[in-house]
Amino acid sequence: MKHESVFSGFGGQGVLTAGMILCYAGLNEGKEVCWMPSYGPEMRGGTANCIAIVSDEKISSPIISKFDSVVAFNQPSVDKFESMVKPGGNLFYESTNVISPPTRTDIDIFPIPAANEANKLNNLKVLNLIMLGAFNGVTNLVDDESIVFGLKQVLPERYHNLIPLNKEAYLIGKRLVEDILSKVG
Amino acid sequence: MKHESVFSGFGGQGVLTAGMILCYAGLNEGKEVCWMPSYGPEMRGGTANCIAIVSDEKISSPIISKFDSVVAFNQPSVDKFESMVKPGGNLFYESTNVISPPTRTDIDIFPIPAANEANKLNNLKVLNLIMLGAFNGVTNLVDDESIVFGLKQVLPERYHNLIPLNKEAYLIGKRLVEDILSKVG
Amino acid sequence: MDEKDLKLNETEFLNEDICVAEYLVYKKPETLIDIDLHYCPGCGHGVVHRLLMEVIEEMNIVDKVIGVAPVGCSVFAYNYMDIDMQEAAHGRATAVATGIKRVLPDKLVFTYQGDGDLAAIGTAETIHACNRGENFLIVFINNAVYGMTSGQMAPTTLPGMVTTTTPFGRDTSITGFPLKISELVAQLPGVCYVTRTSVHTAGNVRRTKKAIQKAFEYQMQNKGTCLIEVLSNCPSNWKMTPLESNKFIEEEMIPFYPLGDIKVPKEEK
Amino acid sequence: MDEKDLKLNETEFLNEDICVAEYLVYKKPETLIDIDLHYCPGCGHGVVHRLLMEVIEEMNIVDKVIGVAPVGCSVFAYNYMDIDMQEAAHGRATAVATGIKRVLPDKLVFTYQGDGDLAAIGTAETIHACNRGENFLIVFINNAVYGMTSGQMAPTTLPGMVTTTTPFGRDTSITGFPLKISELVAQLPGVCYVTRTSVHTAGNVRRTKKAIQKAFEYQMQNKGTCLIEVLSNCPSNWKMTPLESNKFIEEEMIPFYPLGDIKVPKEEK
Amino acid sequence: MAKVKGDIIVDIEKCKGCELCVVACPQGAIALSDNINKKGYHYMIKIKDNCTGCENCALVCPDAVITVYRKSGKKKEKIATISNVQNNMTMEVN
Amino acid sequence: MAKVKGDIIVDIEKCKGCELCVVACPQGAIALSDNINKKGYHYMIKIKDNCTGCENCALVCPDAVITVYRKSGKKKEKIATISNVQNNMTMEVN
Amino acid sequence: MGEVRLMKGNEALAEAAIRAGCDAYFGYPITPQSEVLEYLSREAPQRTGMVVLQAESEIASINMIYGAAGAGKRAMTTSSSPGISLMQEGLSYIAAAELPCLLANINRGGPGLGTIQPAQSDYFQSVKGGGHGDYKLIVLAPSSVQEMADFVRLGFDLADKYRNPVMILSDGAIGQMMEKVELFEQQPKGGTFPKPWATTGKTKDRQRNIITSLHIDPKEMENINLRLQEKYHAIEENEVRYEVMKIDDAEFILTAYGLAARICQKVVELAREKNYKVGLIRPITLFPFPKKLFAEIVPRIKGILDVELNAGQMVEDVKLSVEGKVRVEFYGRMGGIIPTPEEILEHFEKIFIKGE
Amino acid sequence: MGEVRLMKGNEALAEAAIRAGCDAYFGYPITPQSEVLEYLSREAPQRTGMVVLQAESEIASINMIYGAAGAGKRAMTTSSSPGISLMQEGLSYIAAAELPCLLANINRGGPGLGTIQPAQSDYFQSVKGGGHGDYKLIVLAPSSVQEMADFVRLGFDLADKYRNPVMILSDGAIGQMMEKVELFEQQPKGGTFPKPWATTGKTKDRQRNIITSLHIDPKEMENINLRLQEKYHAIEENEVRYEVMKIDDAEFILTAYGLAARICQKVVELAREKNYKVGLIRPITLFPFPKKLFAEIVPRIKGILDVELNAGQMVEDVKLSVEGKVRVEFYGRMGGIIPTPEEILEHFEKIFIKGE
Ligand SMILES: Cc1ncc(C[n+]2csc(CCOP(=O)(O)OP(=O)(O)O)c2C)c(N)n1
Ligand SMILES: Cc1ncc(C[n+]2csc(CCOP(=O)(O)OP(=O)(O)O)c2C)c(N)n1
Ligand code: SF4
Ligand code: SF4
Ligand code: SF4
Ligand code: SF4
Ligand code: SF4
Ligand code: SF4
Ligand SMILES: [Mg+2]
Ligand SMILES: [Mg+2]
């Protein structure tokens, strides 16, 4: 099993962190993982993305052009990565921010109104965990406890009080896709 | 015809200039010439030398290890260059300053009391022209007028009044070897 | 919400009798190219870019000016300024400017440099260009941090200030004190004009503009090196909102780096 | 004249009852290795070398001292000083010294640098080592010229002075004014002691020695950077006899570079 | 509402919502919108009609997105065409 | 001749004839020899017997070739062996 | 098993420096490697008392290394391409003075200011000598975060063993990516190699120590050079390291180092799926280069495809190793572009299978 | 015939710079090339109004060149090995920004501070690229004082033609020796190539000009690189220069550049006296290297002896050119030692005649 994904959005939306939590979760389960950020000055108010690979075997190339899943937090990310989803793969997108949604028919597309849900939690920062929840709700790549493990690794000690909130957001994301899946399935 | 020589002595004795005058003299006669100084911090109170080549044909290697003539202004120069005179070549040395004179028998050796003669002219600076005179007196490599041409090139305009004195020194050097040669021959 | 709504919403107060060319009092200069600046929200670099272009436009010297961009957040300055520009290696802007000005002495040259660029890696070039009295303008953006590389200590970082390379605050016993490079170069005889300004309030923006204009005038008069140090913010790396960052300038930066002229040409003293 | 004569000649005044160990008052230090110095006749480098070694010997700190030689005429300093030494790249002696001192904070470190080395190519390293207050001694030999490379202009060359690269005299409008680097670094808070001395008379030699000793003491007390600027001669490249060169120091150098303390530790002011 | 003397035009797509203009405005005439632009920023909007055309907001704006008009006072001499304003703005001034 | 109080030993082979010691000597006790050493320099010699052992000459000598003795005054405490002096010097001090 | 962590390559390198007993780090920020200085500033001084100093420039850094290494300490700096170019004079001095120390170049796309994306365009500079004079660095090319850590320890050991500077030549992608890394145990600070030549203050029981690269007499300088060349020869004999993948039955060899090798591993997998007998040689030491391995394998193969993130640099060493005895082709992308495995495979097929 | 003078190599280079219409020289003293700055300080400003400025360092020099060349002027600097190492970052920037300019390296023995005697140990640095990224300098190797002068004009012309930095790679001996030189006529200042890209102040009739090497988007950066590589290819096609001596009937080829080639001319003479059929190939352009000439001559010869004043650098390009088809041997001296013709001949005999 190897799952190759990319998380993409505005700088500040927590896309890098989302991918990193996923990798820590994989690590927690003894898997091979690889996380590769885009970096540099395009971060200045621009977009950011990271590749996250979770695999049972050793990972060869960390550079990939086709993804099992794309998690897009904004319009430019949808525009950029839609074509890079492998046939049969998943595209999750933050639907509040995206005006022209993806159109491919050979992949599974999940619109996630994460910003709305985050607003309900009164904390826009957890948007990324909602997206991650949606992602893992579909892929079932890692266990929920591993996500919590990942959260602990990624959040500085002084913010560990926010773990429950983040977990809640994660579960909301999961539930959102379960709803979608149940409607579809 | 190609004549390969080296002029060697203390810094300040004018050895580089002597070689340079010779090269200018060669140039004046349409010959190929090459002048190569030793350079760098060994100049600080140390020794200096230059290779001077005068030739009818194009000069290939400017780096040579055997000389037709060696003109040694002090003891270290005799010590260093005696062995590098080609068999049948010439070794001129400033005899006032040299305590252990050269000993080879397969070359022509000319002790030149240039310092004494320079003292007589009340100008130690012309020692180099005396040595050059000795050298050219034996080798007849260039004409006397060409030496004067060389002097003009080498001396800054404001010292051109010293040309007669230098020429005199040169002729003294020439005469010194003529005396030696006449005694031998 | 669709696009129509948005436009309506934003313009309901618009006074059509005022917003006409006749009453225009401020618009950005044409020489400031109309594309998005890549700077973070609130970053002072944008203000200084605009001021430079305003002065150049108002003085009508576009065809005379050659700018030198540094390596730092403002490395792309040449993307925004509609003038001839060169992008210099990190720290070498004043050497590059020397090269330009010496061969084109009738042109007006300026460098635009950050504190890392000018006061760390470029220290030798800065000091020697100033010491030679190179007749150009150095615009020095002091934001007390390496912006572009994400917030490392700069020579101008304040004592105790947290940066990514001084995670426990700048310890002057290890890294030394902030370098007041303006005060240093002001002592060099070749330097004609050194002033420290800021752009965190409208008044200071006005003063900075005036300084830039003066400096170009001095350059036209061949008076020697001019250096304008602009205290600027780096909200991203200071980990502050733009508003907080301006407060920091007021409360922390200015007390350490007092505003005002450090050196003016003799006849004006 | 043979060798016998020579010896006799030189020793006829020798007083055998005075020249005995008991009455010895001055001999060169053991740490100054007994080989010929490669310097030109009369060159001040030799004096400063000797003074350093005298102080180190007298303070009994040979096993604590690490010296850093520059690139310049004194590049071979390590040939003469019987202490551990490193030879630094041109201009980088203070960076090298920083590397040494930071890993061996209990040792005593000094650099020995010429004006080209310290004030031209090494400007950034000089300023920043001083600004960090690196706790070592910088011995700065100002001979107003690049000695080793045969007499080019140095940053400290006097206005109008002829060098091989200012054949018509230093034109300050082209090359700038002499850089008073001691005055510059004296302003940096990390710097504890800056003084300017010379070695052209016996009195000045004594004062220079005292300064060196003080600087080592301050270093032992962790007071920060000490810099001793020694005005020195370069008869060869000034095209003067040693005596003329000392007169030049007196009459031209000192008026421009006044002798004396430029900065002393606070408590001693 | 105060007598109108000045007004501003904001290039909202270029605004980064830094709020510096907001605190610079002596009239309290402007604020950030609750909406965001394409870049994801809350952009600046006028919230009152009391602008005096003092230029402060434009001066501090790092992104040079504000154009200022003022009815009173002497007219500016050189007035050029404003072609910069993005075409998704309602107003065009020629 | 003045009462002898001091004296010097010069390592003549290392002397470079710079004359700095000569002008530094308050007694005028030293001068350059007409002879030259192996390096080609006129070396310094004593010309008078009025040395006071003031050390000036030794202090200014760039080549550290001068050793100074002084009879009057307090004795130096640590006196080490002088092994440096070249062996073509007449005197050896142990 | 050592501690396992998920780390960025740059962080792993920094953590490994602490654990390898590094005494001093001097560095100047530059993307994509600033994490090294940042991590060390945060972690190192408290843990081992290691000196961590942000220098005023790369030139200062490399010369601080010179000083610290000359004082017998384990010293290190890191940078990325333009910064490494500035260190060339210092590096030549360090190599000449035979000072053991460690450098890392987290290569980004050049030339000039270029881009901050990963590249391998500094191979020549690292391997042939970007500074002046005949000298060699030992060059290690990690291709994983694990190796970013491991090669720090190996690098310091090789440096000490041979009194030679060691360069870890990595790139922006490996520096920035996070992978699982098993960390080795804390080593004694300063390592265990005796350094009797170091300048630590001359004690009575020994002669003075001098660190220098100046030998004004050409004979002496030639002797120094001969000694250096001898050392480089010994390194070539003893320290060649490489990794191979499926070369036993290979008809074609892919060769690549670092990040490009990671990608080529995937290419080998893809190629084998298509039944092409493709193997991979990944030089780990770029100097010393695994010449013999290439020479040996030549008779058994039909062609070599060298893949690099540059315009063709290591390929010269491959060609020099095979001496014209087999076809050597090159595929490279530049300026920070990273080719995909599919793209490389396609190129491979084009030249070796479809025989264009 | 032009004016004939007896000049030092360095002086000839300086004089030629004035005559080639050089607009600006920026330099820092270093032995054995300080005469260039000294000569120009004395002569240039009065004669042509050329700017001559002693910079505070080599780093400043190279970046001043950048500025002046970017302003469309003929700009030049010179240095020797350690100083050239310091210029590597700047050179990479200049190559990337495609600024025409001229450099000379009067090579001295390295590595480190080394010696000031002549050497050829900076071949790799000049030809392979001592700076970061994939770039090439056009490298000219004079072997006489005459060529020290002539190559300045040629160098400026090539630089302007290709918008590429040109390096004259010479050495201390050629820089210091005096020979007869015939000087070309004074050329127009600044040369005659149009430079519409230069930053001279944006006039209304054109877009702004930008000199930069930054292209943060890797695709853009790759395109820049592809364009550069194309240019280098064109240079390889058009600008190869070399000199041959008695190669028509040669069984053995000596190959050497610069000073070593001068010595090898004598070796050929000596060898011919002994009836060995020896010829000489002297690459004049080191990049572009005369690969084709070597490839062509291979079938006719028995062996090549490459002679350099280093540990073996150009020999790699010779080997890459002949692709293993003929034996290539190397003879080198290092650290400023210059071999005599006799010594080289002896070595030649040992390996090729006596067949050791
Ligand atoms: C030789 C070199 N070293 C380091 C860097 C990395 N670098 C880019 S910008 C920068 C510092 C920027 O700080 P500053 O000059 O203060 O500008 P700011 O971004 O704060 O405006 C550094 C270190 C580089 N590009 N080149
Ligand atoms: C990088 C580099 N640039 C230039 C040189 C040449 N160089 C050697 S010494 C020197 C200047 C010496 O002058 P200074 O520092 O004043 O020392 P002095 O000889 O006068 O005592 C120069 C430029 C060098 N060795 N290395
Ligand atoms: S990082 Fe700082 S200096 Fe750079 S653009 Fe952002 S706020 Fe401005
Ligand atoms: S050149 Fe000058 S500084 Fe150097 S040794 Fe001679 S006199 Fe002293
Ligand atoms: S012009 Fe003045 S009053 Fe009007 S919005 Fe701007 S700051 Fe407020
Ligand atoms: S200052 Fe400019 S960018 Fe910032 S909120 Fe106001 S209009 Fe927007
Ligand atoms: S010790 Fe004093 S008195 Fe004696 S020779 Fe020396 S300077 Fe003269
Ligand atoms: S000062 Fe020293 S070197 Fe100079 S003349 Fe006197 S003894 Fe000789
Ligand atoms: Mg900054
Ligand atoms: Mg000096």
Coordinates of N, CA, C and O in Angstrom, one line a residue, chain F:
Chain F
M1 N 87.1 60.1 28.3 CA 86.0 59.2 28.0 C 85.1 59.0 29.3 O 85.5 58.9 30.4
A2 N 83.8 59.1 29.0 CA 82.8 59.0 30.1 C 83.0 57.7 30.9 O 83.4 56.7 30.4
K3 N 82.6 57.8 32.2 CA 82.6 56.6 33.0 C 81.7 55.5 32.4 O 80.5 55.8 32.1
V4 N 82.2 54.4 32.2 CA 81.5 53.3 31.5 C 80.4 52.8 32.4 O 80.7 52.3 33.5
K5 N 79.1 52.8 32.0 CA 78.0 52.2 32.8 C 77.3 51.1 32.0 O 76.9 50.2 32.6
G6 N 77.3 51.3 30.7 CA 76.5 50.3 30.0 C 77.3 49.8 28.8 O 78.4 50.3 28.4
D7 N 76.8 48.8 28.1 CA 77.4 48.3 26.9 C 76.4 47.5 26.1 O 75.3 47.1 26.7
I8 N 76.7 47.3 24.9 CA 75.8 46.5 24.0 C 76.5 45.4 23.3 O 77.7 45.5 23.1
I9 N 75.8 44.4 22.9 CA 76.4 43.4 21.9 C 75.5 43.4 20.7 O 74.2 43.4 20.9
V10 N 76.1 43.4 19.6 CA 75.3 43.5 18.3 C 75.5 42.2 17.5 O 76.7 41.8 17.3
D11 N 74.4 41.6 17.1 CA 74.5 40.5 16.2 C 74.7 41.0 14.8 O 73.8 41.2 14.1
I12 N 76.0 41.2 14.5 CA 76.2 42.0 13.2 C 75.7 41.3 12.0 O 75.4 41.9 11.0
E13 N 75.7 40.0 12.0 CA 75.2 39.3 10.8 C 73.8 39.5 10.5 O 73.2 39.3 9.4
K14 N 73.0 39.8 11.6 CA 71.6 40.0 11.4 C 71.2 41.5 11.3 O 70.1 41.8 10.9
C15 N 72.2 42.3 11.6 CA 71.9 43.8 11.4 C 71.6 44.1 9.9 O 72.3 43.6 9.1
K16 N 70.7 45.0 9.7 CA 70.4 45.4 8.3 C 70.8 46.8 8.0 O 70.4 47.4 7.0
G17 N 71.5 47.4 9.0 CA 72.1 48.7 8.7 C 71.0 49.8 8.5 O 71.2 50.8 7.8
C18 N 69.9 49.7 9.2 CA 68.8 50.7 9.0 C 69.1 52.0 9.6 O 68.5 53.0 9.3
E19 N 70.1 52.0 10.6 CA 70.5 53.2 11.3 C 69.5 53.8 12.3 O 69.7 54.8 12.8
L20 N 68.4 53.1 12.5 CA 67.4 53.6 13.4 C 68.0 53.7 14.9 O 67.7 54.6 15.6
C21 N 68.8 52.7 15.2 CA 69.4 52.7 16.5 C 70.4 53.9 16.6 O 70.5 54.5 17.7
V22 N 71.0 54.2 15.6 CA 72.0 55.3 15.6 C 71.4 56.6 16.0 O 71.9 57.3 16.9
V23 N 70.2 56.9 15.4 CA 69.6 58.2 15.8 C 68.9 58.0 17.1 O 68.6 59.0 17.8
A24 N 68.6 56.8 17.6 CA 67.9 56.6 18.8 C 68.9 56.8 20.0 O 68.4 57.0 21.2
C25 N 70.2 56.6 19.8 CA 71.1 56.6 20.9 C 71.4 58.0 21.4 O 71.9 58.9 20.7
P26 N 71.0 58.3 22.6 CA 71.2 59.6 23.2 C 72.7 60.0 23.3 O 73.0 61.1 23.5
Q27 N 73.5 59.0 23.4 CA 74.9 59.2 23.6 C 75.8 59.3 22.3 O 77.0 59.6 22.4
G28 N 75.1 59.1 21.2 CA 75.9 59.1 20.0 C 77.0 58.0 20.0 O 78.0 58.1 19.5
A29 N 76.7 56.9 20.7 CA 77.7 55.9 20.9 C 77.9 54.9 19.8 O 78.8 54.1 19.7
I30 N 76.9 55.0 18.8 CA 77.0 53.9 17.8 C 76.8 54.5 16.4 O 76.4 55.7 16.2
A31 N 77.2 53.8 15.4 CA 77.2 54.2 14.0 C 77.2 53.0 13.1 O 77.4 51.9 13.6
L32 N 77.1 53.3 11.8 CA 77.2 52.1 10.9 C 78.7 51.9 10.5 O 79.4 52.9 10.4
S33 N 79.0 50.7 10.4 CA 80.4 50.4 10.0 C 80.5 50.6 8.5 O 79.6 50.6 7.8
D34 N 81.8 50.8 8.0 CA 82.0 50.9 6.6 C 81.9 49.6 6.0 O 81.8 49.4 4.7
N35 N 82.1 48.6 6.8 CA 82.1 47.2 6.2 C 80.7 46.7 6.0 O 79.7 47.2 6.6
I36 N 80.6 45.6 5.3 CA 79.2 45.0 5.1 C 79.3 43.6 5.6 O 80.3 42.9 5.6
N37 N 78.1 43.1 6.0 CA 78.0 41.7 6.5 C 77.7 40.8 5.3 O 77.6 41.3 4.2
K38 N 77.5 39.6 5.6 CA 77.2 38.6 4.5 C 76.0 38.9 3.7 O 75.8 38.5 2.6
K39 N 75.0 39.6 4.4 CA 73.8 39.9 3.7 C 74.0 41.2 2.8 O 73.1 41.6 2.1
G40 N 75.2 41.8 3.0 CA 75.4 43.0 2.1 C 75.1 44.3 2.8 O 75.1 45.3 2.2
Y41 N 74.8 44.3 4.1 CA 74.5 45.5 4.8 C 75.7 46.0 5.6 O 76.4 45.3 6.2
H42 N 75.7 47.4 5.7 CA 76.6 48.0 6.7 C 76.0 47.8 8.0 O 74.9 48.2 8.2
Y43 N 76.8 47.2 8.9 CA 76.2 46.9 10.2 C 76.5 47.9 11.2 O 77.5 48.7 11.1
M44 N 75.8 47.9 12.3 CA 76.0 48.9 13.4 C 77.2 48.5 14.2 O 77.4 47.3 14.6
I45 N 78.0 49.5 14.6 CA 79.1 49.3 15.6 C 79.1 50.4 16.6 O 78.5 51.5 16.4
K46 N 79.7 50.1 17.7 CA 79.9 51.1 18.7 C 81.1 52.0 18.2 O 82.1 51.5 17.7
I47 N 80.9 53.3 18.4 CA 82.0 54.2 18.0 C 82.6 54.9 19.2 O 83.6 55.6 19.1
K48 N 81.8 54.9 20.3 CA 82.3 55.5 21.5 C 82.0 54.6 22.7 O 81.2 53.7 22.6
D49 N 82.7 54.9 23.8 CA 82.6 54.0 24.9 C 81.7 54.6 26.0 O 81.9 54.4 27.2
N50 N 80.7 55.4 25.6 CA 79.9 56.1 26.5 C 78.5 55.6 26.7 O 77.6 56.3 27.1
C51 N 78.3 54.4 26.3 CA 77.0 53.8 26.4 C 76.5 53.8 27.9 O 77.3 53.5 28.8
T52 N 75.3 54.2 28.1 CA 74.7 54.2 29.4 C 73.8 53.0 29.7 O 73.2 52.8 30.7
G53 N 73.6 52.2 28.6 CA 72.7 51.0 28.8 C 71.3 51.4 28.9 O 70.5 50.8 29.5
C54 N 70.9 52.5 28.1 CA 69.6 53.0 28.3 C 68.5 52.2 27.5 O 67.3 52.4 27.6
E55 N 69.0 51.3 26.7 CA 68.1 50.3 25.9 C 67.5 50.9 24.7 O 66.9 50.2 23.9
N56 N 67.6 52.2 24.5 CA 66.9 52.8 23.4 C 67.2 52.1 22.0 O 66.3 51.9 21.2
C57 N 68.4 51.9 21.8 CA 68.8 51.3 20.5 C 68.1 50.0 20.4 O 67.6 49.6 19.3
A58 N 68.1 49.2 21.4 CA 67.5 47.9 21.4 C 66.1 47.9 21.1 O 65.5 47.1 20.4
L59 N 65.4 49.0 21.7 CA 64.0 49.1 21.6 C 63.6 49.4 20.2 O 62.6 48.9 19.7
V60 N 64.3 50.2 19.5 CA 63.9 50.6 18.1 C 64.4 49.7 17.1 O 64.0 49.8 15.9
C61 N 65.3 48.7 17.4 CA 65.9 47.9 16.4 C 64.9 46.9 15.9 O 64.4 46.0 16.6
P62 N 64.5 47.0 14.6 CA 63.5 46.1 14.1 C 64.0 44.6 14.0 O 63.1 43.7 13.8
D63 N 65.3 44.4 14.0 CA 65.7 43.1 13.8 C 66.2 42.5 15.1 O 66.8 41.4 15.1
A64 N 66.0 43.1 16.2 CA 66.2 42.6 17.5 C 67.6 42.0 17.6 O 67.8 40.9 18.1
V65 N 68.6 42.8 17.2 CA 70.0 42.3 17.2 C 70.8 42.8 18.3 O 72.0 42.5 18.4
I66 N 70.2 43.7 19.2 CA 71.0 44.3 20.2 C 70.7 43.8 21.6 O 69.5 43.7 22.0
T67 N 71.8 43.4 22.3 CA 71.6 43.0 23.7 C 72.3 44.1 24.5 O 73.3 44.6 24.2
V68 N 71.6 44.5 25.6 CA 72.1 45.7 26.4 C 72.5 45.2 27.8 O 71.7 44.4 28.5
Y69 N 73.6 45.8 28.3 CA 74.0 45.6 29.7 C 74.1 46.9 30.4 O 74.5 47.9 29.8
R70 N 73.9 46.9 31.7 CA 74.1 48.1 32.4 C 74.6 47.8 33.8 O 74.0 46.9 34.5
K71 N 75.7 48.4 34.2 CA 76.3 48.1 35.5 C 75.6 48.7 36.7 O 75.2 48.0 37.6
S72 N 75.3 50.0 36.5 CA 74.6 50.6 37.6 C 73.1 50.2 37.6 O 72.6 49.5 36.7
G73 N 72.4 50.6 38.6 CA 71.0 50.3 38.7 C 70.8 48.9 39.2 O 71.7 48.1 39.4
K74 N 69.5 48.6 39.6 CA 69.3 47.3 40.1 C 69.4 46.2 39.1 O 69.1 46.4 37.9
K75 N 69.8 45.0 39.5 CA 70.0 43.9 38.6 C 68.6 43.4 38.2 O 67.7 43.4 38.9
K76 N 68.6 42.9 37.0 CA 67.4 42.2 36.5 C 67.2 40.9 37.3 O 68.2 40.3 37.6
E77 N 66.0 40.5 37.5 CA 65.8 39.3 38.3 C 66.1 38.1 37.5 O 67.1 37.3 37.7
K78 N 65.3 37.9 36.5 CA 65.4 36.6 35.7 C 66.4 36.9 34.6 O 66.2 37.7 33.7
I79 N 67.5 36.2 34.7 CA 68.5 36.4 33.6 C 68.7 35.0 32.9 O 69.2 34.1 33.6
A80 N 68.4 35.0 31.7 CA 68.5 33.6 31.0 C 69.7 33.6 30.2 O 70.4 34.5 30.0
T81 N 70.0 32.4 29.8 CA 71.2 32.2 28.9 C 71.0 32.8 27.6 O 69.9 32.7 27.0
I82 N 71.9 33.4 27.1 CA 71.8 34.0 25.7 C 72.5 33.0 24.8 O 73.7 33.0 24.7
S83 N 71.7 32.2 24.2 CA 72.3 31.3 23.3 C 72.1 31.7 21.8 O 72.6 31.1 20.9
N84 N 71.3 32.8 21.7 CA 71.0 33.2 20.4 C 72.1 33.8 19.6 O 72.1 33.7 18.3
V85 N 73.0 34.4 20.3 CA 74.1 35.1 19.6 C 74.8 34.2 18.6 O 75.2 33.1 19.0
Q86 N 74.9 34.7 17.4 CA 75.6 33.8 16.4 C 77.1 33.6 16.7 O 77.7 34.4 17.3
N87 N 77.5 32.5 16.3 CA 78.9 32.1 16.8 C 80.0 32.8 16.0 O 81.2 32.6 16.4
N88 N 79.7 33.6 15.1 CA 80.8 34.4 14.5 C 80.9 35.7 15.3 O 81.7 36.6 14.9
M89 N 80.2 35.8 16.4 CA 80.5 37.0 17.3 C 81.6 36.6 18.2 O 81.8 35.4 18.5
T90 N 82.4 37.6 18.6 CA 83.5 37.3 19.4 C 83.1 36.9 20.8 O 83.7 36.0 21.4
M91 N 82.2 37.6 21.4 CA 81.8 37.3 22.7 C 80.7 36.3 22.8 O 79.8 36.3 22.1
E92 N 80.9 35.4 23.8 CA 79.7 34.6 24.1 C 79.4 34.8 25.6 O 80.3 34.8 26.4
V93 N 78.2 35.0 25.9 CA 77.8 35.2 27.3 C 77.0 34.1 27.8 O 76.0 33.7 27.2
N94 N 77.4 33.5 28.9 CA 76.7 32.3 29.3 C 76.1 32.4 30.7 O 76.4 33.3 31.4

